[in-house]
Amino acid sequence: DSGLTYLPTIDPYYWLRFSENIIKNGHPGDEIRNGQSWDNHMFAPGGRGMPSDMFHAYLTAYLFKFLSFFNRGISLTKVAFYIPVLISALAVIPTFFIARRITGNFGGFVAAAIIAMHPSLLTRTMGGIFDTDGYNVTFPLLIAWIFLGALEAKNVKNNAILSSVGGLLVGLYSFA
C-alpha cells in the first residue's frame, strides 16, 4: 500500500475501523440507534451497541487529528502502526525512575534497557500490532512511579497532588 507495511493481525483492523468511525462520525459506531452508538458489523445483520472500552480508538483518532495538522498526507493506518511502539517506549521512562530510586542511575539504565528489549513486550507492541497490550505495561509502571513519589513526598500538598494523579491514572488505566 504505497510503501506502507500492512497491519499484520486481525485486532488492528478492529480498532482501526472504530478510529475511522470516530473521525468520520464523531463516535466509534457506524450509526446512532436509539440514542446509542451502534456497530452494524459485529453480530451482523442485527449489530450491537458499542462497548464502553473505546479509549484506544479515541486515542488513535485524536492523535491522527493532531498529527494531520502538521502533516496533511499522514494516514490513519500509519498513525495506528506506530502507536504501540510509542506506548511501549513510554514504559521505559517510569522504569528508569523507579529503579533509580532503589539502585541509582546505572540500575535505572539497566532496568529501562531490559523493559525496552524484553521479547515479550516487543512481540506484543512492535510496529503494526495495533492493540491494547502496551497499556498493560505502561500504565502500571506509571502508577507505581507516581505512588512511590507520593510515599516519599515531603509535604502534604505534594502528597495530595501525586495521590490524585495516581488515582486518575488508575481510573484511566481501567478505562483503557
Coordinates of N, CA and C in Angstrom, one line a residue:
D1 N 0.9 -1.2 0.0 CA 0.0 0.0 0.0 C 0.9 1.2 0.0
S2 N 1.4 1.6 -1.1 CA 2.2 2.8 -1.3 C 3.4 2.8 -0.4
G3 N 4.0 1.6 -0.2 CA 5.2 1.5 0.6 C 5.0 1.3 2.1
L4 N 3.7 1.3 2.6 CA 3.5 1.1 4.0 C 3.3 -0.4 4.2
T5 N 3.8 -0.8 5.4 CA 3.6 -2.2 5.8 C 2.1 -2.3 6.3
Y6 N 1.5 -3.4 5.9 CA 0.1 -3.7 6.3 C 0.1 -4.0 7.8
L7 N -1.0 -3.8 8.5 CA -1.2 -4.2 9.9 C -1.3 -5.8 9.9
P8 N -0.5 -6.5 10.7 CA -0.3 -7.9 10.5 C -1.3 -8.8 11.0
T9 N -2.2 -8.4 11.9 CA -3.2 -9.3 12.5 C -4.6 -8.8 12.4
I10 N -5.5 -9.5 13.0 CA -6.9 -9.1 12.8 C -7.3 -7.9 13.8
D11 N -6.8 -8.0 15.0 CA -7.2 -6.9 16.0 C -6.9 -5.5 15.6
P12 N -5.8 -5.2 14.9 CA -5.5 -3.9 14.5 C -6.6 -3.3 13.6
Y13 N -7.2 -4.1 12.8 CA -8.3 -3.7 11.9 C -9.6 -3.4 12.6
Y14 N -9.8 -4.2 13.7 CA -10.9 -3.9 14.6 C -10.8 -2.5 15.2
W15 N -9.7 -2.2 15.7 CA -9.5 -0.8 16.3 C -9.5 0.2 15.3
L16 N -8.9 -0.1 14.1 CA -8.8 0.9 13.1 C -10.1 1.3 12.5
R17 N -11.0 0.4 12.4 CA -12.4 0.7 12.0 C -13.1 1.7 12.9
F18 N -13.0 1.4 14.2 CA -13.6 2.3 15.2 C -12.9 3.7 15.2
S19 N -11.6 3.7 15.0 CA -10.9 5.0 14.9 C -11.4 5.8 13.6
E20 N -11.6 5.1 12.5 CA -12.1 5.7 11.3 C -13.5 6.3 11.5
N21 N -14.3 5.5 12.3 CA -15.7 6.0 12.5 C -15.7 7.2 13.4
I22 N -14.8 7.3 14.4 CA -14.7 8.5 15.3 C -14.3 9.7 14.4
I23 N -13.4 9.5 13.5 CA -13.0 10.7 12.7 C -14.2 11.1 11.7
K24 N -14.8 10.1 11.2 CA -15.9 10.3 10.2 C -17.2 10.7 10.9
N25 N -17.6 10.0 12.0 CA -18.9 10.2 12.6 C -18.9 11.0 13.9
G26 N -17.7 11.0 14.6 CA -17.6 11.6 15.9 C -17.9 10.6 17.0
H27 N -18.1 9.4 16.7 CA -18.3 8.3 17.6 C -17.9 7.0 17.0
P28 N -17.6 6.0 17.8 CA -17.0 4.8 17.2 C -17.9 3.9 16.4
G29 N -19.2 4.1 16.6 CA -20.1 3.2 15.9 C -20.4 3.6 14.4
D30 N -21.1 2.8 13.7 CA -21.5 3.1 12.3 C -22.7 4.0 12.2
E31 N -23.5 4.1 13.3 CA -24.7 4.9 13.3 C -25.1 5.1 14.7
I32 N -26.0 6.1 14.9 CA -26.7 6.3 16.2 C -28.0 5.6 16.1
R33 N -28.3 4.7 17.0 CA -29.6 4.0 17.0 C -30.1 4.1 18.4
N34 N -31.3 4.6 18.6 CA -31.9 4.8 19.9 C -31.0 5.6 20.9
G35 N -30.4 6.6 20.3 CA -29.5 7.4 21.2 C -28.2 6.8 21.5
Q36 N -27.9 5.6 21.0 CA -26.6 4.9 21.3 C -25.8 4.7 20.1
S37 N -24.5 4.8 20.2 CA -23.6 4.5 19.1 C -23.7 3.0 18.8
W38 N -23.9 2.7 17.6 CA -24.3 1.3 17.2 C -23.3 0.8 16.1
D39 N -22.8 -0.5 16.3 CA -21.9 -1.1 15.4 C -22.7 -2.1 14.6
N40 N -22.7 -1.8 13.2 CA -23.5 -2.7 12.3 C -22.7 -3.9 11.8
H41 N -21.4 -4.0 12.1 CA -20.6 -5.0 11.5 C -20.4 -6.2 12.5
M42 N -20.4 -6.0 13.8 CA -20.3 -7.1 14.7 C -21.7 -7.6 14.9
F43 N -21.8 -8.9 15.0 CA -23.1 -9.6 15.2 C -24.1 -9.2 14.1
A44 N -23.6 -9.2 12.9 CA -24.4 -8.9 11.7 C -25.5 -9.9 11.5
P45 N -26.6 -9.6 11.0 CA -27.0 -8.3 10.5 C -27.6 -7.4 11.5
G46 N -27.9 -7.9 12.7 CA -28.5 -7.0 13.7 C -27.6 -6.0 14.3
G47 N -26.3 -6.3 14.5 CA -25.4 -5.3 15.1 C -25.5 -5.4 16.6
R48 N -24.8 -4.4 17.2 CA -24.8 -4.3 18.7 C -24.4 -2.9 19.1
G49 N -24.8 -2.6 20.3 CA -24.4 -1.3 20.9 C -22.9 -1.3 21.1
M50 N -22.3 -0.2 21.1 CA -20.8 -0.1 21.2 C -20.5 -0.3 22.7
P51 N -19.4 -1.1 22.9 CA -18.9 -1.2 24.3 C -18.3 0.1 24.8
S52 N -18.1 0.2 26.1 CA -17.6 1.5 26.6 C -16.1 1.5 26.6
D53 N -15.4 0.5 26.3 CA -13.9 0.5 26.3 C -13.3 0.9 25.0
M54 N -13.5 2.1 24.6 CA -13.0 2.6 23.3 C -11.9 3.6 23.4
F55 N -11.2 3.6 24.5 CA -10.1 4.5 24.8 C -9.1 4.4 23.6
H56 N -8.7 3.2 23.3 CA -7.7 3.0 22.2 C -8.1 3.7 20.9
A57 N -9.4 3.5 20.5 CA -9.9 4.1 19.3 C -9.9 5.6 19.3
Y58 N -10.3 6.1 20.5 CA -10.3 7.6 20.6 C -8.9 8.2 20.6
L59 N -8.0 7.5 21.3 CA -6.6 8.0 21.4 C -6.0 8.0 20.0
T60 N -6.3 7.0 19.2 CA -5.8 6.9 17.8 C -6.4 8.0 17.0
A61 N -7.7 8.2 17.0 CA -8.4 9.2 16.2 C -7.9 10.6 16.6
Y62 N -7.8 10.9 17.8 CA -7.3 12.3 18.2 C -5.9 12.5 17.9
L63 N -5.0 11.5 18.1 CA -3.6 11.6 17.7 C -3.5 11.8 16.2
F64 N -4.3 11.1 15.4 CA -4.3 11.3 14.0 C -4.7 12.7 13.6
K65 N -5.7 13.3 14.3 CA -6.2 14.6 14.0 C -5.0 15.6 14.4
F66 N -4.4 15.4 15.5 CA -3.3 16.2 15.9 C -2.1 16.2 14.9
L67 N -1.7 15.0 14.6 CA -0.6 14.8 13.6 C -0.9 15.3 12.2
S68 N -2.2 15.2 11.8 CA -2.5 15.6 10.5 C -2.5 17.1 10.4
F69 N -2.6 17.8 11.5 CA -2.4 19.3 11.5 C -1.0 19.7 11.0
F70 N 0.0 18.9 11.3 CA 1.3 19.1 10.9 C 1.7 18.5 9.6
N71 N 1.1 17.4 9.3 CA 1.4 16.6 8.1 C 0.0 16.2 7.4
R72 N -0.4 16.9 6.5 CA -1.7 16.6 5.8 C -1.7 15.2 5.1
G73 N -0.6 14.7 4.7 CA -0.5 13.5 4.0 C -0.4 12.2 4.9
I74 N -0.4 12.4 6.2 CA -0.3 11.2 7.0 C -1.6 10.4 7.0
S75 N -1.5 9.1 7.0 CA -2.7 8.2 7.0 C -3.0 7.7 8.4
L76 N -4.2 7.4 8.6 CA -4.6 6.8 9.9 C -3.9 5.5 10.2
T77 N -3.7 4.7 9.1 CA -3.0 3.4 9.2 C -1.6 3.6 9.7
K78 N -0.9 4.7 9.2 CA 0.5 4.9 9.6 C 0.5 5.3 11.1
V79 N -0.5 6.1 11.6 CA -0.5 6.5 13.0 C -0.8 5.3 13.8
A80 N -1.7 4.4 13.4 CA -2.0 3.2 14.1 C -0.8 2.3 14.1
F81 N 0.0 2.3 13.1 CA 1.2 1.4 13.0 C 2.2 1.7 14.1
Y82 N 2.3 3.0 14.4 CA 3.3 3.5 15.4 C 2.9 3.6 16.8
I83 N 1.6 3.6 17.0 CA 1.0 3.8 18.4 C 1.6 2.8 19.4
P84 N 1.5 1.5 19.1 CA 2.1 0.6 20.1 C 3.5 0.8 20.4
V85 N 4.3 1.2 19.4 CA 5.7 1.5 19.7 C 5.8 2.7 20.6
L86 N 5.0 3.7 20.4 CA 5.1 4.9 21.3 C 4.7 4.5 22.7
I87 N 3.6 3.8 22.9 CA 3.1 3.4 24.2 C 4.1 2.6 24.9
S88 N 4.7 1.6 24.3 CA 5.7 0.7 24.9 C 7.0 1.5 25.2
A89 N 7.3 2.5 24.4 CA 8.5 3.3 24.6 C 8.3 4.2 25.8
L90 N 7.1 4.6 26.1 CA 6.8 5.4 27.3 C 7.0 4.6 28.6
A91 N 7.0 3.3 28.5 CA 7.2 2.4 29.7 C 8.6 2.5 30.2
V92 N 9.5 2.9 29.3 CA 10.9 3.0 29.7 C 11.2 4.1 30.7
I93 N 10.4 5.2 30.6 CA 10.6 6.4 31.5 C 10.3 6.0 33.0
P94 N 9.1 5.6 33.3 CA 8.9 5.3 34.7 C 9.8 4.1 35.2
T95 N 10.1 3.2 34.3 CA 11.0 2.1 34.7 C 12.4 2.6 35.2
F96 N 12.9 3.6 34.4 CA 14.2 4.1 34.8 C 14.1 4.8 36.2
F97 N 13.1 5.6 36.4 CA 13.0 6.4 37.6 C 12.7 5.5 38.8
I98 N 11.9 4.5 38.6 CA 11.6 3.6 39.8 C 12.9 2.9 40.2
A99 N 13.6 2.3 39.2 CA 14.8 1.6 39.5 C 15.9 2.5 40.0
R100 N 15.9 3.7 39.6 CA 16.9 4.7 40.0 C 16.8 5.0 41.5
R101 N 15.5 5.0 42.0 CA 15.3 5.3 43.4 C 15.9 4.2 44.3
I102 N 16.0 3.0 43.8 CA 16.5 1.9 44.6 C 18.0 1.6 44.3
T103 N 18.4 1.7 43.1 CA 19.8 1.3 42.7 C 20.7 2.4 42.2
G104 N 20.2 3.5 41.9 CA 21.0 4.6 41.3 C 20.8 4.6 39.8
N105 N 21.6 5.5 39.1 CA 21.5 5.8 37.7 C 21.8 4.5 36.8
F106 N 22.8 3.8 37.2 CA 23.2 2.6 36.4 C 22.1 1.6 36.5
G107 N 21.5 1.3 37.7 CA 20.4 0.4 37.8 C 19.2 0.8 37.1
G108 N 18.9 2.1 37.1 CA 17.8 2.6 36.3 C 18.0 2.4 34.8
F109 N 19.2 2.6 34.4 CA 19.5 2.4 33.0 C 19.3 0.9 32.6
V110 N 19.8 0.0 33.4 CA 19.7 -1.4 33.1 C 18.2 -1.8 33.1
A111 N 17.5 -1.4 34.1 CA 16.1 -1.8 34.2 C 15.3 -1.2 33.0
A112 N 15.6 0.0 32.6 CA 14.9 0.6 31.4 C 15.3 -0.2 30.1
A113 N 16.6 -0.6 30.0 CA 17.0 -1.3 28.9 C 16.4 -2.7 28.8
I114 N 16.2 -3.3 30.0 CA 15.5 -4.6 30.0 C 14.1 -4.5 29.5
I115 N 13.4 -3.5 30.0 CA 12.0 -3.2 29.5 C 12.0 -2.9 28.0
A116 N 12.9 -2.1 27.6 CA 12.9 -1.7 26.2 C 13.2 -2.9 25.3
M117 N 13.9 -3.9 25.7 CA 14.3 -5.0 24.9 C 13.7 -6.3 25.2
H118 N 12.8 -6.3 26.2 CA 12.2 -7.6 26.6 C 11.4 -8.2 25.5
P119 N 11.7 -9.5 25.1 CA 11.0 -10.1 24.0 C 9.5 -10.2 24.1
S120 N 9.0 -10.4 25.3 CA 7.5 -10.5 25.5 C 6.8 -9.2 25.2
L121 N 7.4 -8.1 25.6 CA 6.9 -6.8 25.3 C 7.1 -6.4 23.9
L122 N 8.2 -6.7 23.3 CA 8.5 -6.3 21.9 C 7.6 -7.0 20.9
T123 N 7.3 -8.3 21.2 CA 6.5 -9.1 20.2 C 5.0 -8.6 20.3
R124 N 4.6 -8.1 21.4 CA 3.2 -7.7 21.5 C 3.0 -6.2 21.2
T125 N 4.1 -5.4 21.1 CA 3.9 -4.0 20.9 C 4.8 -3.5 19.7
M126 N 5.2 -4.3 18.9 CA 6.0 -3.9 17.7 C 5.1 -3.1 16.7
G127 N 5.8 -2.4 15.8 CA 5.0 -1.6 14.9 C 4.0 -2.5 14.1
G128 N 2.8 -2.0 14.1 CA 1.7 -2.7 13.4 C 0.8 -3.6 14.2
I129 N 1.3 -4.0 15.4 CA 0.5 -4.8 16.3 C -0.3 -3.7 17.1
F130 N -1.3 -3.2 16.5 CA -2.1 -2.1 17.0 C -3.2 -2.6 17.9
D131 N -2.8 -2.9 19.1 CA -3.7 -3.4 20.1 C -3.4 -2.8 21.5
T132 N -4.1 -3.2 22.5 CA -4.0 -2.5 23.8 C -3.0 -3.2 24.7
D133 N -2.1 -4.0 24.3 CA -1.2 -4.7 25.2 C -0.2 -3.8 25.8
G134 N 0.2 -2.8 25.1 CA 1.2 -1.8 25.7 C 0.7 -1.1 27.0
Y135 N -0.6 -0.9 27.1 CA -1.2 -0.3 28.2 C -0.9 -1.1 29.5
N136 N -0.9 -2.4 29.3 CA -0.7 -3.3 30.5 C 0.6 -3.3 31.1
V137 N 1.6 -2.7 30.4 CA 2.9 -2.5 31.0 C 3.1 -1.0 31.4
T138 N 2.7 -0.1 30.5 CA 3.0 1.3 30.7 C 2.2 1.9 31.9
F139 N 0.9 1.6 31.9 CA 0.1 2.2 33.0 C 0.5 1.7 34.4
P140 N 0.7 0.4 34.6 CA 1.1 0.0 36.0 C 2.5 0.6 36.4
L141 N 3.4 0.8 35.4 CA 4.6 1.4 35.8 C 4.5 2.9 36.1
L142 N 3.6 3.6 35.3 CA 3.4 5.0 35.7 C 2.7 5.1 37.0
I143 N 1.7 4.3 37.3 CA 1.0 4.3 38.6 C 2.0 4.0 39.7
A144 N 2.8 3.0 39.6 CA 3.8 2.7 40.6 C 4.8 3.9 40.9
W145 N 5.2 4.5 39.8 CA 6.1 5.6 39.9 C 5.5 6.8 40.6
I146 N 4.3 7.1 40.3 CA 3.5 8.2 41.0 C 3.3 7.8 42.4
F147 N 2.9 6.6 42.7 CA 2.7 6.1 44.1 C 3.9 6.2 44.9
L148 N 5.1 5.8 44.4 CA 6.3 5.9 45.1 C 6.6 7.4 45.4
G149 N 6.4 8.3 44.4 CA 6.6 9.7 44.6 C 5.7 10.2 45.7
A150 N 4.4 9.8 45.8 CA 3.5 10.2 46.8 C 4.0 9.7 48.2
L151 N 4.5 8.5 48.3 CA 5.0 8.0 49.5 C 6.2 8.8 50.0
E152 N 7.0 9.3 49.1 CA 8.3 10.0 49.5 C 8.1 11.5 49.5
A153 N 6.9 12.0 49.3 CA 6.7 13.4 49.3 C 6.9 14.0 50.6
K154 N 7.6 15.2 50.6 CA 8.0 15.8 51.9 C 6.9 16.6 52.5
N155 N 5.9 17.1 51.7 CA 4.8 17.8 52.4 C 3.4 17.3 51.9
V156 N 2.4 17.7 52.6 CA 1.1 17.2 52.4 C 0.5 17.6 51.0
K157 N 0.9 18.8 50.6 CA 0.4 19.3 49.3 C 0.9 18.4 48.1
N158 N 2.2 18.1 48.1 CA 2.8 17.3 47.1 C 2.2 15.9 47.1
N159 N 2.0 15.4 48.4 CA 1.4 14.1 48.5 C 0.0 14.0 48.0
A160 N -0.8 15.0 48.2 CA -2.2 15.1 47.7 C -2.2 15.2 46.2
I161 N -1.3 16.0 45.6 CA -1.3 16.1 44.2 C -0.9 14.8 43.5
L162 N 0.2 14.2 44.0 CA 0.7 12.9 43.4 C -0.4 11.8 43.6
S163 N -1.0 11.8 44.8 CA -2.0 10.8 45.0 C -3.2 11.0 44.1
S164 N -3.6 12.2 43.8 CA -4.7 12.5 42.9 C -4.3 12.1 41.5
V165 N -3.1 12.4 41.1 CA -2.6 12.0 39.7 C -2.6 10.5 39.6
G166 N -2.1 9.8 40.7 CA -2.1 8.3 40.7 C -3.5 7.8 40.6
G167 N -4.5 8.4 41.3 CA -5.9 7.9 41.2 C -6.4 8.1 39.8
L168 N -6.1 9.2 39.2 CA -6.6 9.5 37.8 C -6.0 8.5 36.9
L169 N -4.7 8.1 37.1 CA -4.1 7.1 36.2 C -4.7 5.8 36.4
V170 N -5.1 5.4 37.6 CA -5.7 4.1 37.9 C -7.1 4.1 37.1
G171 N -7.8 5.2 37.2 CA -9.1 5.3 36.5 C -8.9 5.2 35.0
L172 N -7.9 5.9 34.5 CA -7.7 5.9 33.1 C -7.2 4.5 32.6
Y173 N -6.4 3.9 33.4 CA -6.0 2.5 33.1 C -7.2 1.6 33.0
S174 N -8.1 1.7 34.0 CA -9.2 0.8 34.0 C -10.1 1.1 32.8
F175 N -10.2 2.3 32.3 CA -10.9 2.7 31.1 C -10.2 2.2 29.9
A176 N -8.9 2.3 29.9 CA -8.1 1.9 28.7 C -8.1 0.4 28.5

